[in-house]
C-alpha positions as MATLAB code, in Angstrom:
seq = 'XXXXXXXXXXXXXXXXXXXXXXXXXXXXXXXXXXXXXXXXXXXXXXXXXX';
ca = [
     133.597   85.321  129.345;
     136.320   86.458  126.936;
     133.675   87.954  124.635;
     132.259   90.167  127.389;
     135.732   91.166  128.518;
     136.447   92.154  124.903;
     133.267   94.236  124.748;
     134.186   95.982  128.005;
     137.688   96.703  126.688;
     136.227   98.080  123.452;
     133.991  100.446  125.407;
     136.513  101.429  128.069;
     139.771  101.412  126.174;
     138.626  101.711  122.555;
     140.116   98.248  121.892;
     139.016   96.386  118.753;
     135.691   94.588  119.011;
     136.003   90.856  119.747;
     133.809   90.047  116.720;
     132.915   92.053  113.649;
     129.535   93.736  113.397;
     128.717   91.510  110.403;
     129.514   88.350  112.376;
     127.384   89.564  115.278;
     124.437   90.253  112.964;
     124.780   86.823  111.329;
     124.827   85.169  114.749;
     121.732   87.067  115.828;
     119.910   86.050  112.629;
     120.823   82.406  113.230;
     119.606   82.528  116.829;
     116.373   84.239  115.781;
     115.751   81.612  113.094;
     116.299   78.872  115.654;
     113.755   80.421  117.999;
     111.260   80.895  115.142;
     111.773   77.286  114.065;
     111.066   76.072  117.586;
     107.966   78.254  118.007;
     106.522   77.319  114.627;
     107.614   73.677  114.861;
     109.015   73.749  111.327;
     112.254   74.332  109.444;
     113.065   77.990  108.839;
     114.935   79.125  105.742;
     117.667   81.585  106.613;
     117.603   84.866  104.781;
     120.743   85.810  102.913;
     122.799   88.065  105.173;
     125.980   89.746  103.981;
];
């Protein structure tokens, strides 16, 4: 819940984002790899994200 409150504050009040854009992209890549791994029923190698 704190994450979404932080996002709302960033939009409404121009507060700092609760996570960096880089961290958000890394999290999305990890979640996507997990879904791909499940669908393909195999291990997925993560791409190098900076």
